[in-house]
Coordinates of C-alpha atoms and ligand atoms in Angstrom, one line a residue:
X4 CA -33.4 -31.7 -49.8
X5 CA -36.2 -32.9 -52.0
X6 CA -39.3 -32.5 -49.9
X7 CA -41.3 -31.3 -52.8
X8 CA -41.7 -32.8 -56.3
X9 CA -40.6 -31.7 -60.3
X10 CA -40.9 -27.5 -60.5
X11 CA -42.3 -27.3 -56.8
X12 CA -39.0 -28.2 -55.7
X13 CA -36.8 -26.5 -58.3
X14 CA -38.9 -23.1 -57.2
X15 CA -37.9 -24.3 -53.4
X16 CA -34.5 -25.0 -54.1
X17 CA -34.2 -21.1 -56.3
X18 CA -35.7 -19.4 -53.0
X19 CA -33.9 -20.9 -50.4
X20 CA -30.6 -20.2 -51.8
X21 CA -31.3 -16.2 -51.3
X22 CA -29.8 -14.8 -48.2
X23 CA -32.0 -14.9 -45.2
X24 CA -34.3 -17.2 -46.8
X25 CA -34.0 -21.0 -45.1
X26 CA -35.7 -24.3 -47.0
X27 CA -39.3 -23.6 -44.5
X28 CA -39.3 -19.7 -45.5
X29 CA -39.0 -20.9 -49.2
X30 CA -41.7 -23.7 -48.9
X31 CA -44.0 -20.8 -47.6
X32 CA -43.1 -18.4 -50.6
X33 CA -43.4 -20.9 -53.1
X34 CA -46.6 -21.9 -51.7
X35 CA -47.5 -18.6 -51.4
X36 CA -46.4 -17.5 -55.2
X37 CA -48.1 -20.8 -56.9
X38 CA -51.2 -19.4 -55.2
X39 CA -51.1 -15.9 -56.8
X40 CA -52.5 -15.1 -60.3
X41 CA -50.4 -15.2 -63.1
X42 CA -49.9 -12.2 -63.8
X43 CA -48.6 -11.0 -60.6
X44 CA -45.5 -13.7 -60.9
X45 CA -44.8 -12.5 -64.1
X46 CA -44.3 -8.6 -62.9
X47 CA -42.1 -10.2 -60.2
X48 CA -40.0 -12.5 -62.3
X49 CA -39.6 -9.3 -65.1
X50 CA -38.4 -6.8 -62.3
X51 CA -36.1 -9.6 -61.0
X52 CA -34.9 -10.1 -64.5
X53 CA -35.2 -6.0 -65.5
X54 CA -33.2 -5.0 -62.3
X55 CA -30.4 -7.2 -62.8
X56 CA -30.7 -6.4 -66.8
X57 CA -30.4 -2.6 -66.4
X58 CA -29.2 -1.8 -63.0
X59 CA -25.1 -0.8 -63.0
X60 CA -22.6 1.3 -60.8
X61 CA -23.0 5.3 -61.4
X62 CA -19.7 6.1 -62.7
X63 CA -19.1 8.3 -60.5
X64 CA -20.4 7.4 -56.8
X65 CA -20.3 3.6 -57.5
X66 CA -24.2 3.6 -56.2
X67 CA -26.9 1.1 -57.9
X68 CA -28.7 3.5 -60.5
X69 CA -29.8 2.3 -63.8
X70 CA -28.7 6.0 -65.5
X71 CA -25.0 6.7 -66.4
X72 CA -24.8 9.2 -63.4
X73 CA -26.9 9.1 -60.7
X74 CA -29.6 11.4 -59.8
X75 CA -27.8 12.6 -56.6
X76 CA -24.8 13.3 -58.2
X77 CA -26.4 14.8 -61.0
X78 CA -28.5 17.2 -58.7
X79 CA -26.9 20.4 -58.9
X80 CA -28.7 21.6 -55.7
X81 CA -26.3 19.8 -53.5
X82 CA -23.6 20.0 -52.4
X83 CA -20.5 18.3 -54.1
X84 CA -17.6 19.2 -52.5
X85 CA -18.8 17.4 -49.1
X86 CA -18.3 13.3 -49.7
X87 CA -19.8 11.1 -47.4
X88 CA -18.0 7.1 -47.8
X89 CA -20.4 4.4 -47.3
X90 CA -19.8 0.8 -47.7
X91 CA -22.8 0.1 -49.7
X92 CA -25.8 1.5 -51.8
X93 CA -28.0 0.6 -48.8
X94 CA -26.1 2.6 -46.4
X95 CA -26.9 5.4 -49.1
X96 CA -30.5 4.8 -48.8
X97 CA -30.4 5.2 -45.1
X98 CA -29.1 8.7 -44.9
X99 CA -31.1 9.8 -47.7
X100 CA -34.2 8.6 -46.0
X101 CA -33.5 11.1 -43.3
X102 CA -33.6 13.8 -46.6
X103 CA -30.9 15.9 -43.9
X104 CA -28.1 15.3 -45.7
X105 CA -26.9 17.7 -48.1
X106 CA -23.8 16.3 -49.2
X107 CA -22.7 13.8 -51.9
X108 CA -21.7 10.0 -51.5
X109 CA -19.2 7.7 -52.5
X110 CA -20.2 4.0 -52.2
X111 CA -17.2 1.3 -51.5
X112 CA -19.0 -1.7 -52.4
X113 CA -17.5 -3.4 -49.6
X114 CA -15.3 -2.6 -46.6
X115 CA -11.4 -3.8 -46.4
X116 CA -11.2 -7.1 -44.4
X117 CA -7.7 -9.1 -44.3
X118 CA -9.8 -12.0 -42.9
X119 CA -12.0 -12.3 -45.9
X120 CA -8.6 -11.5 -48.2
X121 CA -10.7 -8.5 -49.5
X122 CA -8.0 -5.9 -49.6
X123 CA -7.9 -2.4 -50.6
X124 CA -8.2 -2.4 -54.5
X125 CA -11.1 -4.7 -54.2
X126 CA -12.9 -1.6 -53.3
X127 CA -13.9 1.3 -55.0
X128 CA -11.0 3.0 -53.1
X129 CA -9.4 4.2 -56.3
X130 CA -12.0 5.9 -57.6
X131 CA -12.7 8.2 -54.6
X132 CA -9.2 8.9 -54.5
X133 CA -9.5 10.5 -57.7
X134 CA -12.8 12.5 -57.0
X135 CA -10.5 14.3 -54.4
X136 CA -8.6 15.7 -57.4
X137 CA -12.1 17.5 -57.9
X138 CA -13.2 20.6 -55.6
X139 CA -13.7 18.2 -52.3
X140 CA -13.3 20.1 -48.8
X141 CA -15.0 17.8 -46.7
X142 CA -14.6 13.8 -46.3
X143 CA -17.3 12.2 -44.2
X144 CA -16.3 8.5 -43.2
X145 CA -19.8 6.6 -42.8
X146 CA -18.7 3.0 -43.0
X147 CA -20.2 0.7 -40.7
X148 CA -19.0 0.2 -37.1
X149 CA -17.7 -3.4 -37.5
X150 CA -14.0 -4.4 -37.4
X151 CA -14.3 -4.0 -41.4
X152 CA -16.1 -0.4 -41.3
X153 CA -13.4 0.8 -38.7
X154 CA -10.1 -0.5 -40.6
X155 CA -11.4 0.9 -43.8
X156 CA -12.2 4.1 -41.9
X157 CA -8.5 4.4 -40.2
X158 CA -7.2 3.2 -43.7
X159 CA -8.8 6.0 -45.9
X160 CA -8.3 8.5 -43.7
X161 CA -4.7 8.2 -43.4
X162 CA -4.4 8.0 -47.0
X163 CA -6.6 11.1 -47.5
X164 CA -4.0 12.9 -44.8
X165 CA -0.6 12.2 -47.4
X166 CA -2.8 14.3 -49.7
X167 CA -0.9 17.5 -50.4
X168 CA -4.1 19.4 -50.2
X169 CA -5.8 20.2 -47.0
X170 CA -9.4 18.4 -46.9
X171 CA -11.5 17.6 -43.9
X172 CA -11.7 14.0 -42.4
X173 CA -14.2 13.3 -40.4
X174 CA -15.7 10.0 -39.1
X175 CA -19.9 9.8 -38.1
X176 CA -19.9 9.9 -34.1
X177 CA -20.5 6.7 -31.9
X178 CA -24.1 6.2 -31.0
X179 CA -24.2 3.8 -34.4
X180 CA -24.0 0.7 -32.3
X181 CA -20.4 -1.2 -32.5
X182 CA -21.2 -3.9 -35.6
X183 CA -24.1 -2.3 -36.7
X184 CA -25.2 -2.0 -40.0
X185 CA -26.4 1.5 -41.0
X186 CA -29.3 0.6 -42.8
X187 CA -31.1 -0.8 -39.2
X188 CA -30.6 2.5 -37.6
X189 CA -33.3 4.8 -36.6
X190 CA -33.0 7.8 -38.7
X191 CA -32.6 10.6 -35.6
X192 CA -29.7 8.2 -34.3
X193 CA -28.5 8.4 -37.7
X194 CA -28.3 12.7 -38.0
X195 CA -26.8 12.4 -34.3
X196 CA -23.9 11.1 -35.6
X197 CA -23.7 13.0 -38.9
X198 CA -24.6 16.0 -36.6
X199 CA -21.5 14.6 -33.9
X200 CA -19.0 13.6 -36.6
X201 CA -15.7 14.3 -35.3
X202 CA -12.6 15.2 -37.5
X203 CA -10.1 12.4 -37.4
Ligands
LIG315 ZN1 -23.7 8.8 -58.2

């Protein structure tokens, strides 16, 4: 489309190519930011540019952190031997919001899903295989409740069980709606089925 003309409709075409964001949203935003002083674009445009700059995979939870470790991993105060699996860093977010859990996390970056031909070693499957080597006695499956979140679930904990050592499996408890993404969940709903996990 070329509603707009020269750098209006450059700024147009930029926004509406985000997720979420349709051509009419993007008219309104780039209305919106050509009406804003120009400073306040530039701090946009910098953390845009900063984030995606400095912003990497903790090496050892796989989170979004712009340190080499992240800070929850690098807390000492919690508790490192209990691994909670989400798919991504904004499934993270939505169990620390609830500041409950006491645990650790390991962050797929995706979920296995033959239809998409995203299979297990496009994941960061490998990598929590070998934190297991570490002092882990507890294994909290958090992906979401989609097709995806359950086959990686039933996948990883069947690999976990050919482990010659004995650690916990466990899988959060239903009340996370079927297809729901954790990150829209309320946060009591969200200890429920922490709370209600049951070992697989
Ligand atoms: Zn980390």
């Amino acid at each position: 489309m070329n509603l707009y003309s020269g750098k209006m409709n450059k700024l147009v075409e930029e926004l509406s190519a985000l997720p979420g964001i349709g051509y009419k949203s993007a008219g309104r935003l780039a209305d919106y930011l050509i009406r804003q002083p120009e400073e306040r674009v530039k701090s946009l445009a910098d953390a845009m540019l900063d984030a995606r700059q400095n912003v990497h995979f903790c090496k050892t939870c796989f989170t979004l952190t712009d340190a080499d470790i992240c800070p929850i991993c690098a807390d000492a105060n919690r508790d490192h031997s209990t691994i909670m699996v989400v798919e991504d860093t904004r499934d993270l977010a939505a169990y620390e919001k609830t500041g409950k859990y006491p645990g650790v996390y390991h962050v797929l970056q995706g979920a296995i899903s033959p239809m998409m031909g995203i299979g297990p070693n496009d994941i960061r499957l490998k990598e929590l295989m070998t934190r297991l080597e570490g002092d882990v006695k507890e294994v909290i499956i958090a992906t979401n409740s989609s097709l995806e979140g359950e086959t990686t679930a039933m996948y990883i904990s069947k690999l976990i069980k050919q482990l010659p050592i004995g650690i916990r499996v466990s899988r959060i408890a239903s009340g996370v709606p079927v297809g729901g993404d954790l990150e829209n969940i309320d946060e009591i709903t969200l200890l429920r089925a922490l709370d209600g996990r049951v070992e697989l």
